[in-house]
Amino acid sequence: QTCALPICQVWDGLKFDAVGLIFSFIAMTSLIFYYIFGERASLQRDAISLMMWGFFCSSAFWAIKLSWFEFPWEKLTVIVEPFPQTDVQMPVWVLAIYMIVGGTVLPFTLVIQGMKYRGAAGASLMGMMDPLEAPQGVGKISQLAGMAP
């Protein structure tokens, strides 16, 4: 889903980009391996330990690729307004923790757990439905909160 923007280059009149296409195939292949190996491994291990090993490997890769000493840690303390219609302000680190837990740890745990019951095909299908259903959920929450008609 994220690779669709570089492939089509929507900012440049929907021009095809070969580099974006290559990276989309790499992302697709890694997701396929994730589901295939995750399904097999979920029969022998619990979801939390599988997720821990996956995050450990990816963290080790990115720690080598991008140094921790060059990360702009001071930017995490900047105060932002995440909701334009409200006066709510919070530091960026609160949003970062929300993205780590709610946007990464929880979904990956649920997908691995779901593979035990639905298999890789069923878990991947349900995982791909999320972007289609999320806008409807956000719209309904906005209506309930009185932020949208």
PDB file of C-alpha atoms in Angstrom:
ATOM      1  CA  GLN A   1       0.000   0.000   0.000  1.00  0.00           C
ATOM      2  CA  THR A   2       2.770   2.444   0.890  1.00  0.00           C
ATOM      3  CA  CYS A   3       4.694   1.563  -2.243  1.00  0.00           C
ATOM      4  CA  ALA A   4       1.847   2.659  -4.529  1.00  0.00           C
ATOM      5  CA  LEU A   5       2.825   6.320  -4.180  1.00  0.00           C
ATOM      6  CA  PRO A   6       6.463   5.903  -5.334  1.00  0.00           C
ATOM      7  CA  ILE A   7       5.428   3.576  -8.161  1.00  0.00           C
ATOM      8  CA  CYS A   8       2.803   5.934  -9.596  1.00  0.00           C
ATOM      9  CA  GLN A   9       4.492   9.211  -8.571  1.00  0.00           C
ATOM     10  CA  VAL A  10       1.160  10.942  -7.993  1.00  0.00           C
ATOM     11  CA  TRP A  11       2.971  14.250  -7.385  1.00  0.00           C
ATOM     12  CA  ASP A  12       4.350  14.161 -10.955  1.00  0.00           C
ATOM     13  CA  GLY A  13       1.238  13.368 -12.975  1.00  0.00           C
ATOM     14  CA  LEU A  14       1.068   9.595 -12.319  1.00  0.00           C
ATOM     15  CA  LYS A  15       4.407   8.793 -13.947  1.00  0.00           C
ATOM     16  CA  PHE A  16       5.590   5.151 -13.626  1.00  0.00           C
ATOM     17  CA  ASP A  17       8.749   4.652 -11.527  1.00  0.00           C
ATOM     18  CA  ALA A  18      10.834   1.482 -11.903  1.00  0.00           C
ATOM     19  CA  VAL A  19      12.659   1.936  -8.575  1.00  0.00           C
ATOM     20  CA  GLY A  20       9.328   2.130  -6.752  1.00  0.00           C
ATOM     21  CA  LEU A  21       8.213  -1.012  -8.550  1.00  0.00           C
ATOM     22  CA  ILE A  22      11.358  -2.878  -7.460  1.00  0.00           C
ATOM     23  CA  PHE A  23      10.858  -1.869  -3.844  1.00  0.00           C
ATOM     24  CA  SER A  24       7.194  -2.831  -3.984  1.00  0.00           C
ATOM     25  CA  PHE A  25       8.195  -6.333  -5.124  1.00  0.00           C
ATOM     26  CA  ILE A  26      10.713  -6.520  -2.270  1.00  0.00           C
ATOM     27  CA  ALA A  27       7.992  -5.471   0.205  1.00  0.00           C
ATOM     28  CA  MET A  28       5.554  -7.970  -1.317  1.00  0.00           C
ATOM     29  CA  THR A  29       8.094 -10.788  -1.113  1.00  0.00           C
ATOM     30  CA  SER A  30       8.966 -10.034   2.503  1.00  0.00           C
ATOM     31  CA  LEU A  31       5.269  -9.990   3.434  1.00  0.00           C
ATOM     32  CA  ILE A  32       4.766 -13.354   1.728  1.00  0.00           C
ATOM     33  CA  PHE A  33       7.663 -14.844   3.688  1.00  0.00           C
ATOM     34  CA  TYR A  34       6.300 -13.284   6.885  1.00  0.00           C
ATOM     35  CA  TYR A  35       2.935 -14.998   6.439  1.00  0.00           C
ATOM     36  CA  ILE A  36       4.325 -18.363   5.312  1.00  0.00           C
ATOM     37  CA  PHE A  37       6.960 -18.664   8.028  1.00  0.00           C
ATOM     38  CA  GLY A  38       4.701 -17.046  10.615  1.00  0.00           C
ATOM     39  CA  GLU A  39       2.004 -19.638  10.036  1.00  0.00           C
ATOM     40  CA  ARG A  40       4.427 -22.507  10.546  1.00  0.00           C
ATOM     41  CA  ALA A  41       6.115 -20.927  13.543  1.00  0.00           C
ATOM     42  CA  SER A  42       2.819 -19.981  15.221  1.00  0.00           C
ATOM     43  CA  LEU A  43       2.027 -23.680  15.599  1.00  0.00           C
ATOM     44  CA  GLN A  44       5.141 -24.163  17.759  1.00  0.00           C
ATOM     45  CA  ARG A  45       5.552 -20.831  19.586  1.00  0.00           C
ATOM     46  CA  ASP A  46       3.379 -18.156  21.103  1.00  0.00           C
ATOM     47  CA  ALA A  47       2.669 -14.904  19.241  1.00  0.00           C
ATOM     48  CA  ILE A  48       4.607 -12.656  21.643  1.00  0.00           C
ATOM     49  CA  SER A  49       7.896 -14.567  21.325  1.00  0.00           C
ATOM     50  CA  LEU A  50       7.564 -14.719  17.525  1.00  0.00           C
ATOM     51  CA  MET A  51       6.940 -11.004  17.364  1.00  0.00           C
ATOM     52  CA  MET A  52       9.898 -10.376  19.693  1.00  0.00           C
ATOM     53  CA  TRP A  53      12.271 -12.261  17.398  1.00  0.00           C
ATOM     54  CA  GLY A  54      10.995 -10.434  14.332  1.00  0.00           C
ATOM     55  CA  PHE A  55      11.386  -7.042  15.980  1.00  0.00           C
ATOM     56  CA  PHE A  56      14.807  -8.003  17.321  1.00  0.00           C
ATOM     57  CA  CYS A  57      16.066  -8.847  13.819  1.00  0.00           C
ATOM     58  CA  SER A  58      14.622  -5.707  12.251  1.00  0.00           C
ATOM     59  CA  SER A  59      15.941  -3.540  15.107  1.00  0.00           C
ATOM     60  CA  ALA A  60      19.421  -5.007  14.692  1.00  0.00           C
ATOM     61  CA  PHE A  61      19.320  -4.296  10.951  1.00  0.00           C
ATOM     62  CA  TRP A  62      18.220  -0.672  11.404  1.00  0.00           C
ATOM     63  CA  ALA A  63      20.652  -0.078  14.276  1.00  0.00           C
ATOM     64  CA  ILE A  64      23.461  -1.005  11.898  1.00  0.00           C
ATOM     65  CA  LYS A  65      21.990   0.879   8.929  1.00  0.00           C
ATOM     66  CA  LEU A  66      21.093   4.075  10.826  1.00  0.00           C
ATOM     67  CA  SER A  67      23.150   4.917  13.893  1.00  0.00           C
ATOM     68  CA  TRP A  68      21.342   5.515  17.196  1.00  0.00           C
ATOM     69  CA  PHE A  69      23.767   8.358  17.880  1.00  0.00           C
ATOM     70  CA  GLU A  70      22.460  10.324  14.899  1.00  0.00           C
ATOM     71  CA  PHE A  71      18.777  10.057  15.850  1.00  0.00           C
ATOM     72  CA  PRO A  72      17.262  13.466  16.733  1.00  0.00           C
ATOM     73  CA  TRP A  73      16.058  12.503  20.236  1.00  0.00           C
ATOM     74  CA  GLU A  74      15.266  16.137  21.097  1.00  0.00           C
ATOM     75  CA  LYS A  75      12.453  16.145  18.507  1.00  0.00           C
ATOM     76  CA  LEU A  76      10.486  13.704  20.683  1.00  0.00           C
ATOM     77  CA  THR A  77       9.949  16.416  23.303  1.00  0.00           C
ATOM     78  CA  VAL A  78       8.346  18.905  20.873  1.00  0.00           C
ATOM     79  CA  ILE A  79       4.737  19.747  21.836  1.00  0.00           C
ATOM     80  CA  VAL A  80       2.222  19.335  18.981  1.00  0.00           C
ATOM     81  CA  GLU A  81      -1.530  19.621  18.432  1.00  0.00           C
ATOM     82  CA  PRO A  82      -2.537  16.278  16.847  1.00  0.00           C
ATOM     83  CA  PHE A  83      -6.236  17.183  16.552  1.00  0.00           C
ATOM     84  CA  PRO A  84      -6.779  20.508  14.744  1.00  0.00           C
ATOM     85  CA  GLN A  85     -10.315  21.187  16.030  1.00  0.00           C
ATOM     86  CA  THR A  86      -9.345  20.760  19.689  1.00  0.00           C
ATOM     87  CA  ASP A  87      -6.935  22.370  22.125  1.00  0.00           C
ATOM     88  CA  VAL A  88      -5.261  19.060  22.963  1.00  0.00           C
ATOM     89  CA  GLN A  89      -1.481  19.318  23.063  1.00  0.00           C
ATOM     90  CA  MET A  90       1.000  16.551  23.729  1.00  0.00           C
ATOM     91  CA  PRO A  91       4.674  15.751  23.193  1.00  0.00           C
ATOM     92  CA  VAL A  92       5.681  13.782  20.113  1.00  0.00           C
ATOM     93  CA  TRP A  93       6.943  10.889  22.278  1.00  0.00           C
ATOM     94  CA  VAL A  94       3.337  10.121  23.330  1.00  0.00           C
ATOM     95  CA  LEU A  95       2.310   9.775  19.676  1.00  0.00           C
ATOM     96  CA  ALA A  96       5.443   7.701  18.946  1.00  0.00           C
ATOM     97  CA  ILE A  97       4.588   5.249  21.737  1.00  0.00           C
ATOM     98  CA  TYR A  98       1.012   5.062  20.459  1.00  0.00           C
ATOM     99  CA  MET A  99       2.305   4.236  16.950  1.00  0.00           C
ATOM    100  CA  ILE A 100       4.728   1.628  18.299  1.00  0.00           C
ATOM    101  CA  VAL A 101       2.195  -0.140  20.501  1.00  0.00           C
ATOM    102  CA  GLY A 102      -1.106   0.492  18.696  1.00  0.00           C
ATOM    103  CA  GLY A 103       0.220   0.542  15.154  1.00  0.00           C
ATOM    104  CA  THR A 104       2.900  -2.142  15.299  1.00  0.00           C
ATOM    105  CA  VAL A 105       3.058  -4.387  18.373  1.00  0.00           C
ATOM    106  CA  LEU A 106      -0.687  -5.001  18.736  1.00  0.00           C
ATOM    107  CA  PRO A 107      -1.438  -5.616  15.023  1.00  0.00           C
ATOM    108  CA  PHE A 108       1.548  -7.935  14.545  1.00  0.00           C
ATOM    109  CA  THR A 109       0.590  -9.899  17.659  1.00  0.00           C
ATOM    110  CA  LEU A 110      -2.994 -10.242  16.472  1.00  0.00           C
ATOM    111  CA  VAL A 111      -1.945 -11.346  12.971  1.00  0.00           C
ATOM    112  CA  ILE A 112       0.408 -14.019  14.331  1.00  0.00           C
ATOM    113  CA  GLN A 113      -2.288 -15.151  16.765  1.00  0.00           C
ATOM    114  CA  GLY A 114      -4.854 -15.169  13.948  1.00  0.00           C
ATOM    115  CA  MET A 115      -2.655 -17.456  11.863  1.00  0.00           C
ATOM    116  CA  LYS A 116      -3.238 -20.213  14.398  1.00  0.00           C
ATOM    117  CA  TYR A 117      -6.965 -20.117  13.705  1.00  0.00           C
ATOM    118  CA  ARG A 118      -7.314 -18.878  10.116  1.00  0.00           C
ATOM    119  CA  GLY A 119      -4.000 -19.812   8.530  1.00  0.00           C
ATOM    120  CA  ALA A 120      -1.740 -17.454   6.587  1.00  0.00           C
ATOM    121  CA  ALA A 121      -4.256 -16.888   3.786  1.00  0.00           C
ATOM    122  CA  GLY A 122      -7.094 -15.956   6.127  1.00  0.00           C
ATOM    123  CA  ALA A 123      -4.913 -13.757   8.364  1.00  0.00           C
ATOM    124  CA  SER A 124      -3.429 -11.915   5.394  1.00  0.00           C
ATOM    125  CA  LEU A 125      -6.870 -11.348   3.875  1.00  0.00           C
ATOM    126  CA  MET A 126      -8.173  -9.900   7.130  1.00  0.00           C
ATOM    127  CA  GLY A 127      -5.038  -7.772   7.469  1.00  0.00           C
ATOM    128  CA  MET A 128      -5.514  -6.315   3.993  1.00  0.00           C
ATOM    129  CA  MET A 129      -9.127  -5.400   4.769  1.00  0.00           C
ATOM    130  CA  ASP A 130      -8.038  -2.976   7.489  1.00  0.00           C
ATOM    131  CA  PRO A 131      -7.145  -0.058   5.164  1.00  0.00           C
ATOM    132  CA  LEU A 132     -10.513  -0.419   3.453  1.00  0.00           C
ATOM    133  CA  GLU A 133     -12.491  -0.405   6.687  1.00  0.00           C
ATOM    134  CA  ALA A 134     -10.460   2.141   8.686  1.00  0.00           C
ATOM    135  CA  PRO A 135     -11.858   5.285   6.987  1.00  0.00           C
ATOM    136  CA  GLN A 136     -15.394   4.123   7.717  1.00  0.00           C
ATOM    137  CA  GLY A 137     -14.507   3.631  11.371  1.00  0.00           C
ATOM    138  CA  VAL A 138     -12.827   7.034  11.612  1.00  0.00           C
ATOM    139  CA  GLY A 139     -15.859   8.645   9.983  1.00  0.00           C
ATOM    140  CA  LYS A 140     -18.229   6.959  12.434  1.00  0.00           C
ATOM    141  CA  ILE A 141     -16.092   7.998  15.430  1.00  0.00           C
ATOM    142  CA  SER A 142     -15.976  11.573  14.104  1.00  0.00           C
ATOM    143  CA  GLN A 143     -19.769  11.596  13.844  1.00  0.00           C
ATOM    144  CA  LEU A 144     -20.168  10.229  17.348  1.00  0.00           C
ATOM    145  CA  ALA A 145     -17.739  12.826  18.705  1.00  0.00           C
ATOM    146  CA  GLY A 146     -19.668  15.613  16.976  1.00  0.00           C
ATOM    147  CA  MET A 147     -16.700  16.562  14.762  1.00  0.00           C
ATOM    148  CA  ALA A 148     -18.383  15.593  11.474  1.00  0.00           C
ATOM    149  CA  PRO A 149     -21.956  15.840  10.132  1.00  0.00           C
TER     150      PRO A 149
END
